[in-house]
């Protein structure tokens, strides 16, 4: 099985020397996808109104799948969530894709070279809950397509 990556290309700022920026996420789609609760993004949006360290904006130009897989998903839209841990200063991110019948599912992690022997829903969902309820993270950025 080959490794699959998603290259997320963001729009650049007018007058910027680069017309776009990108992040590469490692594929984590499994036979049983990790569902992201529907209230997660609405909770982050409410949090952004109260805290300046949480921002939401629309800036994804496109997402390019690199590599081949047996499963070919047709996502309606993508959402990137980036954050920094207050404990160790580590920066992390998730790439979420929306499927018509399944809803929002986790499709990628960043940085893509992080050690991950297996991705399971329990630690991911715990981290998502901590993002919305606890002050263990800073610089939370939610980017929509």
PDB file of C-alpha atoms in Angstrom:
ATOM      1  CA  UNK A   1       0.000   0.000   0.000  1.00  0.00           C
ATOM      2  CA  UNK A   2       1.441   3.358  -0.998  1.00  0.00           C
ATOM      3  CA  UNK A   3       1.414   6.377   1.263  1.00  0.00           C
ATOM      4  CA  UNK A   4      -1.118   9.061   0.405  1.00  0.00           C
ATOM      5  CA  UNK A   5      -0.808  12.764   1.127  1.00  0.00           C
ATOM      6  CA  UNK A   6      -3.105  15.748   0.706  1.00  0.00           C
ATOM      7  CA  UNK A   7      -1.488  19.002  -0.341  1.00  0.00           C
ATOM      8  CA  UNK A   8      -3.648  21.912   0.807  1.00  0.00           C
ATOM      9  CA  UNK A   9      -2.986  25.045  -1.223  1.00  0.00           C
ATOM     10  CA  UNK A  10      -3.946  28.361   0.358  1.00  0.00           C
ATOM     11  CA  UNK A  11      -4.549  31.665  -1.389  1.00  0.00           C
ATOM     12  CA  UNK A  12      -1.739  34.192  -1.058  1.00  0.00           C
ATOM     13  CA  UNK A  13      -2.137  37.836  -0.119  1.00  0.00           C
ATOM     14  CA  UNK A  14      -2.391  40.391  -2.917  1.00  0.00           C
ATOM     15  CA  UNK A  15       1.014  41.871  -3.579  1.00  0.00           C
ATOM     16  CA  UNK A  16       2.747  38.973  -1.804  1.00  0.00           C
ATOM     17  CA  UNK A  17       5.802  37.524  -3.548  1.00  0.00           C
ATOM     18  CA  UNK A  18       4.237  34.054  -3.456  1.00  0.00           C
ATOM     19  CA  UNK A  19       0.830  33.558  -4.993  1.00  0.00           C
ATOM     20  CA  UNK A  20       0.054  30.617  -2.719  1.00  0.00           C
ATOM     21  CA  UNK A  21       1.179  28.668   0.323  1.00  0.00           C
ATOM     22  CA  UNK A  22       0.653  25.018   1.149  1.00  0.00           C
ATOM     23  CA  UNK A  23       0.718  22.393   3.883  1.00  0.00           C
ATOM     24  CA  UNK A  24       0.955  18.669   3.309  1.00  0.00           C
ATOM     25  CA  UNK A  25      -1.163  16.315   5.407  1.00  0.00           C
ATOM     26  CA  UNK A  26      -0.644  12.558   5.745  1.00  0.00           C
ATOM     27  CA  UNK A  27      -3.703  10.464   4.915  1.00  0.00           C
ATOM     28  CA  UNK A  28      -5.361   8.831   7.933  1.00  0.00           C
ATOM     29  CA  UNK A  29      -8.547   7.556   6.309  1.00  0.00           C
ATOM     30  CA  UNK A  30      -9.215   4.059   7.543  1.00  0.00           C
ATOM     31  CA  UNK A  31     -11.811   1.434   6.852  1.00  0.00           C
ATOM     32  CA  UNK A  32     -13.862   2.967   9.662  1.00  0.00           C
ATOM     33  CA  UNK A  33     -13.440   6.773   9.282  1.00  0.00           C
ATOM     34  CA  UNK A  34     -13.057   9.029  12.315  1.00  0.00           C
ATOM     35  CA  UNK A  35     -16.158  11.225  12.420  1.00  0.00           C
ATOM     36  CA  UNK A  36     -15.785  14.792  13.609  1.00  0.00           C
ATOM     37  CA  UNK A  37     -18.791  15.842  15.734  1.00  0.00           C
ATOM     38  CA  UNK A  38     -20.961  18.444  14.023  1.00  0.00           C
ATOM     39  CA  UNK A  39     -20.830  20.786  17.029  1.00  0.00           C
ATOM     40  CA  UNK A  40     -16.989  20.933  16.977  1.00  0.00           C
ATOM     41  CA  UNK A  41     -16.729  23.680  14.335  1.00  0.00           C
ATOM     42  CA  UNK A  42     -19.627  25.694  15.737  1.00  0.00           C
ATOM     43  CA  UNK A  43     -17.940  25.543  19.179  1.00  0.00           C
ATOM     44  CA  UNK A  44     -14.689  26.837  17.682  1.00  0.00           C
ATOM     45  CA  UNK A  45     -16.582  29.624  15.913  1.00  0.00           C
ATOM     46  CA  UNK A  46     -18.156  30.715  19.217  1.00  0.00           C
ATOM     47  CA  UNK A  47     -14.764  30.490  20.920  1.00  0.00           C
ATOM     48  CA  UNK A  48     -13.262  32.766  18.262  1.00  0.00           C
ATOM     49  CA  UNK A  49     -15.737  35.478  19.254  1.00  0.00           C
ATOM     50  CA  UNK A  50     -14.489  35.328  22.856  1.00  0.00           C
ATOM     51  CA  UNK A  51     -10.749  34.683  22.436  1.00  0.00           C
ATOM     52  CA  UNK A  52      -8.309  36.408  20.096  1.00  0.00           C
ATOM     53  CA  UNK A  53      -6.138  33.273  19.944  1.00  0.00           C
ATOM     54  CA  UNK A  54      -8.860  31.457  17.973  1.00  0.00           C
ATOM     55  CA  UNK A  55      -9.523  32.591  14.412  1.00  0.00           C
ATOM     56  CA  UNK A  56     -11.751  31.379  11.568  1.00  0.00           C
ATOM     57  CA  UNK A  57     -11.434  32.349   7.926  1.00  0.00           C
ATOM     58  CA  UNK A  58     -11.908  31.072   4.395  1.00  0.00           C
ATOM     59  CA  UNK A  59      -8.686  30.625   2.429  1.00  0.00           C
ATOM     60  CA  UNK A  60      -8.303  27.128   0.920  1.00  0.00           C
ATOM     61  CA  UNK A  61      -7.728  27.380  -2.824  1.00  0.00           C
ATOM     62  CA  UNK A  62      -7.614  23.638  -3.515  1.00  0.00           C
ATOM     63  CA  UNK A  63      -6.665  20.258  -2.094  1.00  0.00           C
ATOM     64  CA  UNK A  64      -4.564  17.930  -4.217  1.00  0.00           C
ATOM     65  CA  UNK A  65      -4.390  14.214  -3.438  1.00  0.00           C
ATOM     66  CA  UNK A  66      -0.910  12.748  -3.959  1.00  0.00           C
ATOM     67  CA  UNK A  67      -0.676   8.964  -4.289  1.00  0.00           C
ATOM     68  CA  UNK A  68      -3.100   6.239  -5.232  1.00  0.00           C
ATOM     69  CA  UNK A  69      -5.602   4.408  -3.077  1.00  0.00           C
ATOM     70  CA  UNK A  70      -8.418   1.931  -3.540  1.00  0.00           C
ATOM     71  CA  UNK A  71     -10.922   4.277  -1.881  1.00  0.00           C
ATOM     72  CA  UNK A  72     -11.804   7.290  -3.976  1.00  0.00           C
ATOM     73  CA  UNK A  73     -13.759   9.805  -1.927  1.00  0.00           C
ATOM     74  CA  UNK A  74     -15.437  12.843  -3.446  1.00  0.00           C
ATOM     75  CA  UNK A  75     -15.341  15.490  -0.718  1.00  0.00           C
ATOM     76  CA  UNK A  76     -17.810  18.398  -0.730  1.00  0.00           C
ATOM     77  CA  UNK A  77     -15.470  20.730   1.138  1.00  0.00           C
ATOM     78  CA  UNK A  78     -12.377  20.760   3.338  1.00  0.00           C
ATOM     79  CA  UNK A  79     -11.519  22.340   6.679  1.00  0.00           C
ATOM     80  CA  UNK A  80      -8.039  22.731   8.160  1.00  0.00           C
ATOM     81  CA  UNK A  81      -7.557  23.067  11.926  1.00  0.00           C
ATOM     82  CA  UNK A  82      -4.111  24.196  13.118  1.00  0.00           C
ATOM     83  CA  UNK A  83      -3.075  24.694  16.745  1.00  0.00           C
ATOM     84  CA  UNK A  84      -0.126  24.960  19.125  1.00  0.00           C
ATOM     85  CA  UNK A  85       0.143  23.047  22.392  1.00  0.00           C
ATOM     86  CA  UNK A  86       0.854  25.172  25.462  1.00  0.00           C
ATOM     87  CA  UNK A  87       2.512  22.181  27.141  1.00  0.00           C
ATOM     88  CA  UNK A  88       5.348  21.576  24.680  1.00  0.00           C
ATOM     89  CA  UNK A  89       4.931  24.233  21.959  1.00  0.00           C
ATOM     90  CA  UNK A  90       4.316  21.581  19.309  1.00  0.00           C
ATOM     91  CA  UNK A  91       2.311  22.670  16.277  1.00  0.00           C
ATOM     92  CA  UNK A  92      -0.244  20.229  14.894  1.00  0.00           C
ATOM     93  CA  UNK A  93      -3.082  20.157  12.447  1.00  0.00           C
ATOM     94  CA  UNK A  94      -5.986  18.181  11.100  1.00  0.00           C
ATOM     95  CA  UNK A  95      -7.493  18.061   7.624  1.00  0.00           C
ATOM     96  CA  UNK A  96     -11.212  17.348   7.651  1.00  0.00           C
ATOM     97  CA  UNK A  97     -13.263  16.452   4.587  1.00  0.00           C
ATOM     98  CA  UNK A  98     -17.019  16.383   4.234  1.00  0.00           C
ATOM     99  CA  UNK A  99     -18.801  13.484   2.562  1.00  0.00           C
ATOM    100  CA  UNK A 100     -22.481  13.716   1.717  1.00  0.00           C
ATOM    101  CA  UNK A 101     -23.495  10.500   3.488  1.00  0.00           C
ATOM    102  CA  UNK A 102     -20.895  10.421   6.285  1.00  0.00           C
ATOM    103  CA  UNK A 103     -20.523  14.079   7.277  1.00  0.00           C
ATOM    104  CA  UNK A 104     -17.192  15.506   8.449  1.00  0.00           C
ATOM    105  CA  UNK A 105     -14.379  12.943   8.745  1.00  0.00           C
ATOM    106  CA  UNK A 106     -10.703  13.220   9.609  1.00  0.00           C
ATOM    107  CA  UNK A 107      -8.672  12.657   6.450  1.00  0.00           C
ATOM    108  CA  UNK A 108      -5.204  13.968   7.288  1.00  0.00           C
ATOM    109  CA  UNK A 109      -2.743  14.991  10.012  1.00  0.00           C
ATOM    110  CA  UNK A 110       0.072  17.538  10.035  1.00  0.00           C
ATOM    111  CA  UNK A 111       2.982  17.490  10.340  1.00  0.00           C
ATOM    112  CA  UNK A 112       2.894  14.511   8.035  1.00  0.00           C
ATOM    113  CA  UNK A 113       6.189  13.072   9.311  1.00  0.00           C
ATOM    114  CA  UNK A 114       5.030  12.684  12.921  1.00  0.00           C
ATOM    115  CA  UNK A 115       5.233   9.232  14.440  1.00  0.00           C
ATOM    116  CA  UNK A 116       1.864   7.548  14.310  1.00  0.00           C
ATOM    117  CA  UNK A 117       1.723   3.799  14.400  1.00  0.00           C
ATOM    118  CA  UNK A 118      -2.049   3.817  14.381  1.00  0.00           C
ATOM    119  CA  UNK A 119      -4.626   6.561  14.392  1.00  0.00           C
ATOM    120  CA  UNK A 120      -7.642   5.823  16.530  1.00  0.00           C
ATOM    121  CA  UNK A 121     -10.714   7.889  17.161  1.00  0.00           C
ATOM    122  CA  UNK A 122     -10.492   8.093  20.967  1.00  0.00           C
ATOM    123  CA  UNK A 123      -7.298  10.224  21.263  1.00  0.00           C
ATOM    124  CA  UNK A 124      -8.306  12.360  18.265  1.00  0.00           C
ATOM    125  CA  UNK A 125     -11.786  13.072  19.666  1.00  0.00           C
ATOM    126  CA  UNK A 126     -10.264  13.806  23.088  1.00  0.00           C
ATOM    127  CA  UNK A 127      -7.919  16.355  21.512  1.00  0.00           C
ATOM    128  CA  UNK A 128     -10.816  17.963  19.617  1.00  0.00           C
ATOM    129  CA  UNK A 129     -12.759  18.253  22.864  1.00  0.00           C
ATOM    130  CA  UNK A 130      -9.749  19.835  24.589  1.00  0.00           C
ATOM    131  CA  UNK A 131      -9.443  22.353  21.737  1.00  0.00           C
ATOM    132  CA  UNK A 132     -12.918  23.684  22.449  1.00  0.00           C
ATOM    133  CA  UNK A 133     -13.112  23.337  26.220  1.00  0.00           C
ATOM    134  CA  UNK A 134      -9.676  23.759  27.732  1.00  0.00           C
ATOM    135  CA  UNK A 135      -6.828  26.266  27.683  1.00  0.00           C
ATOM    136  CA  UNK A 136      -4.173  23.739  26.718  1.00  0.00           C
ATOM    137  CA  UNK A 137      -3.776  25.135  23.189  1.00  0.00           C
ATOM    138  CA  UNK A 138      -3.098  28.520  21.630  1.00  0.00           C
ATOM    139  CA  UNK A 139      -3.133  29.936  18.120  1.00  0.00           C
ATOM    140  CA  UNK A 140      -6.085  27.829  17.035  1.00  0.00           C
ATOM    141  CA  UNK A 141      -6.792  28.516  13.374  1.00  0.00           C
ATOM    142  CA  UNK A 142      -9.739  27.101  11.433  1.00  0.00           C
ATOM    143  CA  UNK A 143      -9.484  27.519   7.649  1.00  0.00           C
ATOM    144  CA  UNK A 144     -12.434  26.755   5.389  1.00  0.00           C
ATOM    145  CA  UNK A 145     -12.554  26.125   1.642  1.00  0.00           C
TER     146      UNK A 145
END
